[in-house]
GROMACS .gro file of C-alpha atoms in nm:
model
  411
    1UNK     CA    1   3.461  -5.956   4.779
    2UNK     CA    2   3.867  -5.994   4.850
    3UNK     CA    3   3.816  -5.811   5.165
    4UNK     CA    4   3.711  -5.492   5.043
    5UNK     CA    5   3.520  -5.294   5.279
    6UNK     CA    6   3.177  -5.175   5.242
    7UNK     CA    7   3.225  -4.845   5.177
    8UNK     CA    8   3.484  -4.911   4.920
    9UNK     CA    9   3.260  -5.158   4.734
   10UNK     CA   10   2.985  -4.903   4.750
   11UNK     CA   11   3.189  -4.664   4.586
   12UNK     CA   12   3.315  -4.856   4.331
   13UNK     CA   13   2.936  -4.957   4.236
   14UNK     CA   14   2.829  -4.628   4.169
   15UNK     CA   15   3.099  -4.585   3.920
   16UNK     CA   16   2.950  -4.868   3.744
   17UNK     CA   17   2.567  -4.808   3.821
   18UNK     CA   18   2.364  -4.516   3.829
   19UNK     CA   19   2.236  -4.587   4.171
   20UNK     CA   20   2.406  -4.344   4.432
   21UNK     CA   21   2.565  -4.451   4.739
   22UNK     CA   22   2.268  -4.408   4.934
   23UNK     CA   23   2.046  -4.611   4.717
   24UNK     CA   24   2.292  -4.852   4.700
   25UNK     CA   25   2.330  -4.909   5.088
   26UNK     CA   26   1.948  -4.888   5.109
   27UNK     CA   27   1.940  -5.188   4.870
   28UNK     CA   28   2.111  -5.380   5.057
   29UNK     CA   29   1.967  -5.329   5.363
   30UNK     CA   30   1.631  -5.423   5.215
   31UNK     CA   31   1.792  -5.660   5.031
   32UNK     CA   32   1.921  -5.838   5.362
   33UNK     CA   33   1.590  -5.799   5.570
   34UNK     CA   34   1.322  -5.877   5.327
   35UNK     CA   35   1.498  -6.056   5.026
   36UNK     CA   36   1.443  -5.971   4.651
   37UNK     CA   37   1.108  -5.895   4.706
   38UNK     CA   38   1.158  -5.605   4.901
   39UNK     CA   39   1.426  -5.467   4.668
   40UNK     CA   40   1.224  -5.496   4.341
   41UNK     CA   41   1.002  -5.194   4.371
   42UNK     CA   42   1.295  -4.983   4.484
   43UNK     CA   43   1.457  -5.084   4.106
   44UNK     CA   44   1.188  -5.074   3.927
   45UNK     CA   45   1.113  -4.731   4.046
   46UNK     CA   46   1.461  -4.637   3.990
   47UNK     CA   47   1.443  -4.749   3.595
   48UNK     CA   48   1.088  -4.579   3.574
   49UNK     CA   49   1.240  -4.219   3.706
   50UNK     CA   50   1.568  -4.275   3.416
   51UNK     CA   51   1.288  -4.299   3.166
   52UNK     CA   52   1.123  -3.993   3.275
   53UNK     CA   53   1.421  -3.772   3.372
   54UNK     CA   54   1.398  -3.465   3.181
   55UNK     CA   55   1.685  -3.207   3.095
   56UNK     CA   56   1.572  -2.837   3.032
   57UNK     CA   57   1.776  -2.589   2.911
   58UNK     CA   58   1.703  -2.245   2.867
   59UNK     CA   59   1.780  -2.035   2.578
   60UNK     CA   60   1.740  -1.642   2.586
   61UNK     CA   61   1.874  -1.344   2.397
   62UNK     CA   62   1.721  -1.051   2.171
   63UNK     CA   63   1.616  -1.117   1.824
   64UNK     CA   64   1.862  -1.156   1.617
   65UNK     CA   65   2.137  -1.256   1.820
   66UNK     CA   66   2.145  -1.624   1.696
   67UNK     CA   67   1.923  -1.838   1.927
   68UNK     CA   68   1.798  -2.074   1.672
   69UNK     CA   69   2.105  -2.159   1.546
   70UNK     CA   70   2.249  -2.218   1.888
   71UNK     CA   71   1.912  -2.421   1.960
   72UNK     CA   72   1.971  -2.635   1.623
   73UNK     CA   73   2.372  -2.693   1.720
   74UNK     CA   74   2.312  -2.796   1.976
   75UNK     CA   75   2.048  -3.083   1.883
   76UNK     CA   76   2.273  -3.172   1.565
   77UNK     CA   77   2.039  -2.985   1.333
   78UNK     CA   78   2.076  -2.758   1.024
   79UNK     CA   79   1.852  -2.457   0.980
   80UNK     CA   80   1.594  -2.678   0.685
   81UNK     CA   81   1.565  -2.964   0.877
   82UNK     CA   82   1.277  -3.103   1.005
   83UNK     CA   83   1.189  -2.963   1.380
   84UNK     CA   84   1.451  -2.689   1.331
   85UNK     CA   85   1.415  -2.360   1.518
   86UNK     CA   86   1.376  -2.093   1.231
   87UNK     CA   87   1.667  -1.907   1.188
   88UNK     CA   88   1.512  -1.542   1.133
   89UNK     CA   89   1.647  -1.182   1.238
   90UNK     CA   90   1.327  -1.062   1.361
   91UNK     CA   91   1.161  -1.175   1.721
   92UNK     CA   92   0.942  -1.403   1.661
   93UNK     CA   93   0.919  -1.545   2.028
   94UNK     CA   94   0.617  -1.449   2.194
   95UNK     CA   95   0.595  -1.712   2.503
   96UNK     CA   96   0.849  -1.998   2.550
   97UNK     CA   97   0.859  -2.233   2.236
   98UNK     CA   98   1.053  -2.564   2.368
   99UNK     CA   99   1.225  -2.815   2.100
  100UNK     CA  100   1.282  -3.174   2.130
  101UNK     CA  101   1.562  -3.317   2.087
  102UNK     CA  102   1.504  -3.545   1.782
  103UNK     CA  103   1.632  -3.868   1.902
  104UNK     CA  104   1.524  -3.828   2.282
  105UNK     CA  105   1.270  -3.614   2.349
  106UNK     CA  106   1.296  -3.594   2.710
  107UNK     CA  107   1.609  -3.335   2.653
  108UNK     CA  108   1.401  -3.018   2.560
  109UNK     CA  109   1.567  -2.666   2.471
  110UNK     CA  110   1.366  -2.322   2.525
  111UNK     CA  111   1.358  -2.077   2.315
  112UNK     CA  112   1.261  -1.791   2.552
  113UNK     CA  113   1.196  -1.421   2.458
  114UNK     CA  114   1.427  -1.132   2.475
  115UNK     CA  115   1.425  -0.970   2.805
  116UNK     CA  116   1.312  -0.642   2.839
  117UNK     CA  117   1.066  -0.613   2.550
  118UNK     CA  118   0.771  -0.430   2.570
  119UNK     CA  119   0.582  -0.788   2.615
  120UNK     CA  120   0.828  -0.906   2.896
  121UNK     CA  121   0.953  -0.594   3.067
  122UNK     CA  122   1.282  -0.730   3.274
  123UNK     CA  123   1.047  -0.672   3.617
  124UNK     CA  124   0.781  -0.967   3.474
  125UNK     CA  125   1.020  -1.131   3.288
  126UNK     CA  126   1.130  -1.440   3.566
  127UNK     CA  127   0.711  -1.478   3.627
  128UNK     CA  128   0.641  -1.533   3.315
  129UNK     CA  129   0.912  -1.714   3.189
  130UNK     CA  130   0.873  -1.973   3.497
  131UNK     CA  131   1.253  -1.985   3.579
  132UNK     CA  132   1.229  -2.254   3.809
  133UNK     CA  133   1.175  -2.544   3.540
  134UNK     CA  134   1.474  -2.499   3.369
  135UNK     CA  135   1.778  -2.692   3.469
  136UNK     CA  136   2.044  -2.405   3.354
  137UNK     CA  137   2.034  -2.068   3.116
  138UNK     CA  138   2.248  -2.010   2.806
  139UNK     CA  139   2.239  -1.609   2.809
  140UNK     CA  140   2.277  -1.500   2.408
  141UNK     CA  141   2.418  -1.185   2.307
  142UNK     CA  142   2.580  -1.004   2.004
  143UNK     CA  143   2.797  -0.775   1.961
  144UNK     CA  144   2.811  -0.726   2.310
  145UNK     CA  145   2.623  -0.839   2.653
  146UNK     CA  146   2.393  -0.581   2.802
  147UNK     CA  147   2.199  -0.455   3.121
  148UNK     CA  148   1.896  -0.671   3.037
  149UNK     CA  149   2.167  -0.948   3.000
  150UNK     CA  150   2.344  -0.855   3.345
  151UNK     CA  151   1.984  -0.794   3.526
  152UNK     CA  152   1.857  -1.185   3.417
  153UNK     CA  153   2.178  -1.303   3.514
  154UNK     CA  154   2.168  -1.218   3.865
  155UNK     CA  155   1.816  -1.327   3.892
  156UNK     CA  156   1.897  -1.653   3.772
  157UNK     CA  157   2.161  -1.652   4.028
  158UNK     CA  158   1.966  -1.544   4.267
  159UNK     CA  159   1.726  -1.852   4.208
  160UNK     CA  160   2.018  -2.085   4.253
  161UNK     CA  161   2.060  -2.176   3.898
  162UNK     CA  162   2.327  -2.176   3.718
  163UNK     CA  163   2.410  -1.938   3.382
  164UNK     CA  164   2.674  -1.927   3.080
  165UNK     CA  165   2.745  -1.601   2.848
  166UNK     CA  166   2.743  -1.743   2.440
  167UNK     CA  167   2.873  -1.502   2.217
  168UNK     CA  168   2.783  -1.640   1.890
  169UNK     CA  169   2.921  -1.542   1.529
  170UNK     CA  170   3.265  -1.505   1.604
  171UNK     CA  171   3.382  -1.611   1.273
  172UNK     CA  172   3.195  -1.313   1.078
  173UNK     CA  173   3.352  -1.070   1.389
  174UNK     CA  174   3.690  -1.237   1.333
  175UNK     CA  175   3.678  -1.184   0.961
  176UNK     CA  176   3.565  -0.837   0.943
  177UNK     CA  177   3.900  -0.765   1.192
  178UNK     CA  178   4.086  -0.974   0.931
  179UNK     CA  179   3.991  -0.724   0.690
  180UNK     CA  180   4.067  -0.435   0.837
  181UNK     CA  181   4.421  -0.561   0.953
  182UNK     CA  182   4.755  -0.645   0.764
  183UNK     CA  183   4.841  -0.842   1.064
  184UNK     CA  184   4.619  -1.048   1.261
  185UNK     CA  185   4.649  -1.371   1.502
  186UNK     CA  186   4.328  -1.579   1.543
  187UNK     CA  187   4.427  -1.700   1.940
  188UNK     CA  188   4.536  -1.327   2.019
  189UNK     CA  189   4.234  -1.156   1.876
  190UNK     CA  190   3.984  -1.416   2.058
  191UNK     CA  191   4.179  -1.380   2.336
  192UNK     CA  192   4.104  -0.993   2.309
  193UNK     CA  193   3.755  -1.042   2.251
  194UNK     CA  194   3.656  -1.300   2.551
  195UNK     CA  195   3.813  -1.063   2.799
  196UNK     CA  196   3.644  -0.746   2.706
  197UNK     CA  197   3.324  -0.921   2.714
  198UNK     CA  198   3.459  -1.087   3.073
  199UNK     CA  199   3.544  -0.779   3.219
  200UNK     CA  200   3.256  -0.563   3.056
  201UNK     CA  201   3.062  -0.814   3.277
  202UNK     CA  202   3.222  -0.799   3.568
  203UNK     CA  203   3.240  -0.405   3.535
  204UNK     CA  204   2.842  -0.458   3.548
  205UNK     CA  205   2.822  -0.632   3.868
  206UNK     CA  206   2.867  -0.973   3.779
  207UNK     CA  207   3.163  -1.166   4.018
  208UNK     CA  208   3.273  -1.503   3.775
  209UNK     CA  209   3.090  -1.496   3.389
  210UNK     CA  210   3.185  -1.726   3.220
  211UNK     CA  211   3.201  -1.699   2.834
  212UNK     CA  212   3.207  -1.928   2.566
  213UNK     CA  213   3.260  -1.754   2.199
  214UNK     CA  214   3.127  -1.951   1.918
  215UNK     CA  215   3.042  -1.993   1.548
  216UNK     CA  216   2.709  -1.969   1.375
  217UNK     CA  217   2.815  -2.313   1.189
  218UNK     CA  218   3.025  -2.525   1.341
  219UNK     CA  219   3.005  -2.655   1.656
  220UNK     CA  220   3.381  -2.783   1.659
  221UNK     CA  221   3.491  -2.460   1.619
  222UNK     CA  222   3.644  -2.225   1.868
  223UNK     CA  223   3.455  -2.291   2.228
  224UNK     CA  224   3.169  -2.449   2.157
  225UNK     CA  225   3.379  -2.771   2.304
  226UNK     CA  226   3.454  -2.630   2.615
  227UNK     CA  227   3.108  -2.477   2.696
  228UNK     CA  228   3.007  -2.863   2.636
  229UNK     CA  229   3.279  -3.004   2.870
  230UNK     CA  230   3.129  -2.724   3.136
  231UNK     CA  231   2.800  -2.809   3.111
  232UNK     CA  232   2.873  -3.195   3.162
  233UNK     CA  233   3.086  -3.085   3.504
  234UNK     CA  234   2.781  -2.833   3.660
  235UNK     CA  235   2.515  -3.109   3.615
  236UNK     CA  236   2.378  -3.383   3.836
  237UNK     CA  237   2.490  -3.721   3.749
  238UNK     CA  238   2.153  -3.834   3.588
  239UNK     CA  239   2.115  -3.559   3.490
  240UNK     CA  240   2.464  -3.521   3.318
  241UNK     CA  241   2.425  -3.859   3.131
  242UNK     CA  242   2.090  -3.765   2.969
  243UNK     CA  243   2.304  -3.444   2.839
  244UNK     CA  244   2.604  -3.675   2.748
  245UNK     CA  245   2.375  -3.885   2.550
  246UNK     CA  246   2.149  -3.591   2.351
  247UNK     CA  247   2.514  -3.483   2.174
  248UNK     CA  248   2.527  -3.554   1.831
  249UNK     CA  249   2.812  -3.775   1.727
  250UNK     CA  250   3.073  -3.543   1.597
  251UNK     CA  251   3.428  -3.729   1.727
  252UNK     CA  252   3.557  -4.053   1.872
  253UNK     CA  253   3.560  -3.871   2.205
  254UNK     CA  254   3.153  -3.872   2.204
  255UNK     CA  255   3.109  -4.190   2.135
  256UNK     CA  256   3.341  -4.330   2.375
  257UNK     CA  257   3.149  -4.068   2.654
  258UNK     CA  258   2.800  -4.265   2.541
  259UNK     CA  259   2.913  -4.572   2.567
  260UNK     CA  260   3.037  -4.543   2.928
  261UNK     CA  261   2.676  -4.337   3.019
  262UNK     CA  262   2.493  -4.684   2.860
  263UNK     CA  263   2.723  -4.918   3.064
  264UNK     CA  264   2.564  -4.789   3.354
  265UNK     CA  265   2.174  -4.797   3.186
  266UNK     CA  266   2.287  -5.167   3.125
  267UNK     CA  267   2.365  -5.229   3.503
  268UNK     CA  268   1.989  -5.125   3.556
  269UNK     CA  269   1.844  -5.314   3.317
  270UNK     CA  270   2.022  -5.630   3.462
  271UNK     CA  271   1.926  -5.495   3.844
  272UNK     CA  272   1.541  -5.472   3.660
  273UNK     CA  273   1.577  -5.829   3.500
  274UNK     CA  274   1.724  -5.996   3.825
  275UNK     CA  275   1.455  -5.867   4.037
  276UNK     CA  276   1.193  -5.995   3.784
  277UNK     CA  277   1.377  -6.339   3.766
  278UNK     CA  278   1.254  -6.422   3.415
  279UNK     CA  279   1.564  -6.611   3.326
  280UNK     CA  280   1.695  -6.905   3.469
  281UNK     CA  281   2.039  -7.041   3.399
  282UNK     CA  282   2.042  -7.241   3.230
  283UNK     CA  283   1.751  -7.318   3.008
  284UNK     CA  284   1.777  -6.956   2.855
  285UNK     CA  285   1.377  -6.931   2.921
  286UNK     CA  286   1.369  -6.530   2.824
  287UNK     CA  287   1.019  -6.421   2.929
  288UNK     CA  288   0.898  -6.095   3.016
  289UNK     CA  289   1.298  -5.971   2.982
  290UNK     CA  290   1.236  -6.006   2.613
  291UNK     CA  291   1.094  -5.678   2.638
  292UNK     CA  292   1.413  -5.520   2.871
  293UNK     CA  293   1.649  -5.672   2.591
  294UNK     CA  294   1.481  -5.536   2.297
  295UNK     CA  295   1.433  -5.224   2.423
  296UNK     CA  296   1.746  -5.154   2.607
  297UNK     CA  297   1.863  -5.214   2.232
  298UNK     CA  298   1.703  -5.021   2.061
  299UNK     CA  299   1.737  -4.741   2.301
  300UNK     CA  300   2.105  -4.799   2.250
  301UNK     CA  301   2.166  -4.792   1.887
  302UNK     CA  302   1.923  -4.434   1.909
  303UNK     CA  303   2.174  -4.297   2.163
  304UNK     CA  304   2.449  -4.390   1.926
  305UNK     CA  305   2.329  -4.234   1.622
  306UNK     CA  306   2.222  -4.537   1.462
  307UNK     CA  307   1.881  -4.495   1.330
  308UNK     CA  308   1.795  -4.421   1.006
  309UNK     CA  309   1.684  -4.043   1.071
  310UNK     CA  310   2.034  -3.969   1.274
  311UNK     CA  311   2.233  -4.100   1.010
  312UNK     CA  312   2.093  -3.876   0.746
  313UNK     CA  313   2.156  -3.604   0.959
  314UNK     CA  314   2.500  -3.704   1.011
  315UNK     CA  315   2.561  -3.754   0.656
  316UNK     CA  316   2.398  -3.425   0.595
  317UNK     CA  317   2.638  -3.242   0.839
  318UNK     CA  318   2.948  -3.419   0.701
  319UNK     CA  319   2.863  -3.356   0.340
  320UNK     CA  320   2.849  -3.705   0.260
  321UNK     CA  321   2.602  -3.941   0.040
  322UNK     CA  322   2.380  -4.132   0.377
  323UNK     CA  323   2.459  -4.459   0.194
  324UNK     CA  324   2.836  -4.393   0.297
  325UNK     CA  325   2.768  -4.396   0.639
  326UNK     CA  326   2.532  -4.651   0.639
  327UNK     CA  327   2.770  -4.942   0.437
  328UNK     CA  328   3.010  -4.918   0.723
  329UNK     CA  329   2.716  -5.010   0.934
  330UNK     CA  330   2.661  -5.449   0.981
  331UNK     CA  331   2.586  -5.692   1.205
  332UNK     CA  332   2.231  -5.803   1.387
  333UNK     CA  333   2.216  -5.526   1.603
  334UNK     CA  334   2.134  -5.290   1.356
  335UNK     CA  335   1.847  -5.428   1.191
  336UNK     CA  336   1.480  -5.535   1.306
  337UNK     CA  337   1.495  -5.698   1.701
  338UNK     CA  338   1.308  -5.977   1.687
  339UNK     CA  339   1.230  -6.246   2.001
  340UNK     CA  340   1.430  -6.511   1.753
  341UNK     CA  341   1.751  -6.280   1.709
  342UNK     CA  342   1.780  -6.183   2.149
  343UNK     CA  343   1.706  -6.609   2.167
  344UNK     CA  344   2.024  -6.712   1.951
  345UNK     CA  345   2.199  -6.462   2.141
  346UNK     CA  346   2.159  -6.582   2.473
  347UNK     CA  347   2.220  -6.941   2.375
  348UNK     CA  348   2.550  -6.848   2.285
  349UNK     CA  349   2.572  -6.638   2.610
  350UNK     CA  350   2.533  -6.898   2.841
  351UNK     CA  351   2.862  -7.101   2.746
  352UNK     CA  352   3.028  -6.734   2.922
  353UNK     CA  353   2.787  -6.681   3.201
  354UNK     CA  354   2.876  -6.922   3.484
  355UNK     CA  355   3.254  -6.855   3.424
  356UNK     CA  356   3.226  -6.503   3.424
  357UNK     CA  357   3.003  -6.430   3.770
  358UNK     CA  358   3.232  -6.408   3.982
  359UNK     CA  359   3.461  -6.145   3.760
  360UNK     CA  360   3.083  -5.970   3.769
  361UNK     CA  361   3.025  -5.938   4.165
  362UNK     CA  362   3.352  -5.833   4.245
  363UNK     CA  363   3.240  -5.465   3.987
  364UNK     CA  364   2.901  -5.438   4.113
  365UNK     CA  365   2.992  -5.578   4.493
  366UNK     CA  366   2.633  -5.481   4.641
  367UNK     CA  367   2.373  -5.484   4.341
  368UNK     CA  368   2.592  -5.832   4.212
  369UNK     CA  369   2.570  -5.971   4.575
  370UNK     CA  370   2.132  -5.982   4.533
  371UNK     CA  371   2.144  -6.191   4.283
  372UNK     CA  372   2.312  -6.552   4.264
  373UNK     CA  373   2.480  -6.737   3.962
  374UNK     CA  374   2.125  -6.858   3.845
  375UNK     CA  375   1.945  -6.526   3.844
  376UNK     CA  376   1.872  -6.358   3.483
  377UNK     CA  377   2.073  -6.059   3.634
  378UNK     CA  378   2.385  -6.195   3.506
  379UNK     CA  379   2.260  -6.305   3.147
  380UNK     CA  380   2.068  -5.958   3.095
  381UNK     CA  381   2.407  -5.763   3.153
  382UNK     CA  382   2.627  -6.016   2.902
  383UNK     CA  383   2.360  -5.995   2.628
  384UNK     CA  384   2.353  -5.644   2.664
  385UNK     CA  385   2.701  -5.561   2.733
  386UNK     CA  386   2.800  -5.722   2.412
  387UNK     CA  387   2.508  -5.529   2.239
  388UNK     CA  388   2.610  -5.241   2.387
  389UNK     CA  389   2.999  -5.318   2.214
  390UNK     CA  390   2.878  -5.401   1.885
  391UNK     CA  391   2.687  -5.100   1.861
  392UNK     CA  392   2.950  -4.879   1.981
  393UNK     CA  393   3.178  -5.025   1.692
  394UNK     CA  394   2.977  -4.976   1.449
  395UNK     CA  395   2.894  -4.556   1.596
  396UNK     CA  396   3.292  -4.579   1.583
  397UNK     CA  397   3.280  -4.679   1.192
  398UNK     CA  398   3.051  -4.382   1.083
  399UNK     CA  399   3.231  -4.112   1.252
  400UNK     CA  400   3.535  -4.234   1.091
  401UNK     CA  401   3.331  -4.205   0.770
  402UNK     CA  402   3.153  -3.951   0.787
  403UNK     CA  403   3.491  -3.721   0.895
  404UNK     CA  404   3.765  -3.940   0.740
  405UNK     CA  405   3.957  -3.984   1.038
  406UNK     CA  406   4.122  -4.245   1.299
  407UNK     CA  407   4.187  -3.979   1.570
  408UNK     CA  408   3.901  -3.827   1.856
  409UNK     CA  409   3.872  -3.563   1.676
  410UNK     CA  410   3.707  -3.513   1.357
  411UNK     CA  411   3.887  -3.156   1.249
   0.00000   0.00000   0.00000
């Protein structure tokens, strides 16, 4: 593949695949002793484990201190919809209560007691919460972080896992200073506020906190965009794209991350299909990979916020009527998937496939190099890849009107 070496085109595979170097070398070292049979259960067991990956994230913090609207944000939620965490002053949480993300369910948020109560003194508190599930620990606290706070901090970091300070309702704390003050700068006095809580917590023993202040409301306010960005950077690759794809679609910038996380699901899907073989070329027989097309589809237009149920939510959020959002929304994507609709498809596909292989193999140089001009490997990732853009346009076309805007950001 123009002369590129092997560890080169290894590397640039796994920035188009979400098989690691490792696998990928492994694959073709099975792939050149024992053929495609010997590589198909090594893909097929690497879609089965995406399916089943599961992100948990920890939420703890006394009553009060705004868990279940942090819980709710975070899953795109207001406070009266359906599946919400109830927003209530007094502590409720007995035992861990976990909640779903509403689109993909395998991204779960904990609501976890308050440490230190007389149910969960801080010396049973890591046994009975069963720390070692979770994948990180948003630590809650208003007005101000304290020794329970510090103490389950450097457990957790004693357990290897990694922790963020939230300090939520900074609007209300911003506008009772407003009231009190003739003069007052926003920047300067939230500058004031995340470095007394910083060095309150260092003063308590811990080395690094890091602290992200946020609103009750809005998500797009104040650091509730950099605690995301942080998050993405500390996780695991898989693990990172399952987080990646759970945000609800608030800018340009979101949809644009999504779409490069399902660029790499549709790499797998065409690794599943090849190894199957269901489709030769031509002749557009589709087979079993019927099934991979549909529901690589469907799983898709979910991740982009284009169901029914995400939409109203969207509209809900933006203040707009849901039949706004959804009259920007067209084309055969969106509607039913039938066997017909994936069959006209690749019928028109196959006019691009033969002349476009080569362009294919030299991005995915060692998964591409398995699987020859005939395989379905090649017309799984063009029918895909052009669902994949037409969806994407069309999560492009609500944002803009649901927020009115051409830029990233919806503010």
């Amino acid at each position: 593949m123009g002369g590129a070496s092997s560890r080169d085109q290894s590397a640039e595979a796994s920035n188009t695949s979400l098989f690691s170097e490792d696998e990928l070398k492994n694959l073709k070292s099975n792939f050149e002793s024992g053929g495609v049979e010997k590589v198909t259960p090594l893909i097929q067991k690497k879609v089965n484990d995406l399916d089943n990956i599961e992100l948990n994230i920890a939420v703890t913090g006394e009553a009060g201190t705004g868990k279940s609207s942090f819980i709710n944000a975070m899953r795109g939620l207001q406070s009266e919809d359906k599946g919400a965490a109830k927003v209530d002053n007094k502590e409720t949480t007995v035992e861990p209560t976990e909640y779903k993300h509403p689109s993909l369910p395998n991204v779960i948020l904990w609501d976890l007691p308050g440490i230190g109560t007389v149910k969960f003194p801080a010396n049973k508190y890591l046994k009975e919460m069963k720390f070692k599930k979770y994948d990180f620990f948003i630590i809650i606290s208003h007005p101000r972080f304290t020794e329970n706070d510090v103490k389950l901090a450097q457990e957790i970091k004693r357990l290897g896992k990694k922790f963020y300070f939230v300090r939520p309702k900074i609007d209300s704390d911003l506008d009772a200073v407003k009231r009190e003050r003739r003069e007052f700068k926003e920047e300067e006095e939230l500058e004031n506020i995340r470095s007394y809580c910083i060095t309150s917590l260092q003063e308590a023993g811990i080395s690094s906190p890091q602290v992200f202040l946020i609103s009750k409301f809005d998500r797009h306010l104040y650091d509730f965009d950099r605690l995301s960005k942080v998050l993405e950077d500390d996780l695991p690759s898989l693990k990172r794209s399952v987080y990646i794809l759970a945000l609800p679609n608030l800018t340009l910038e979101i949809v644009e991350k999504k779409k490069k996380e399902l660029k790499k699901r549709v790499w797998m899907l065409a690794s599943l299909s090849g190894v199957l073989g269901a489709v030769p070329v031509p002749g557009v027989s589709l087979g079993c990979d019927i099934g991979i097309l549909i529901g690589g589809i469907v799983h898709f237009r979910k991740c982009l916020g284009l169901d029914d149920a995400s939409l109203r939510r969207l509209a809900k959020k933006a203040g707009k009527p849901v039949e706004e959002l959804k009259a920007v929304v067209k084309g055969p994507m969106v509607g039913e998937i039938t066997p017909d609709i994936i069959n006209r498809l690749a019928w028109g596909a196959t006019a691009v496939v033969v002349s476009g292989f080569e362009l294919v193999l030299d991005h995915v140089p060692v998964v591409g190099s398995i699987f020859g001009a005939g395989s379905s490997f090649l017309m799984i990732y063009k029918l895909l890849s052009g669902a994949l853009d037409d969806l994407t346009e069309n999560a492009r076309r609500v944002v803009k009107a649901a927020f009115g805007t051409d830029e990233n950001d919806p503010k």
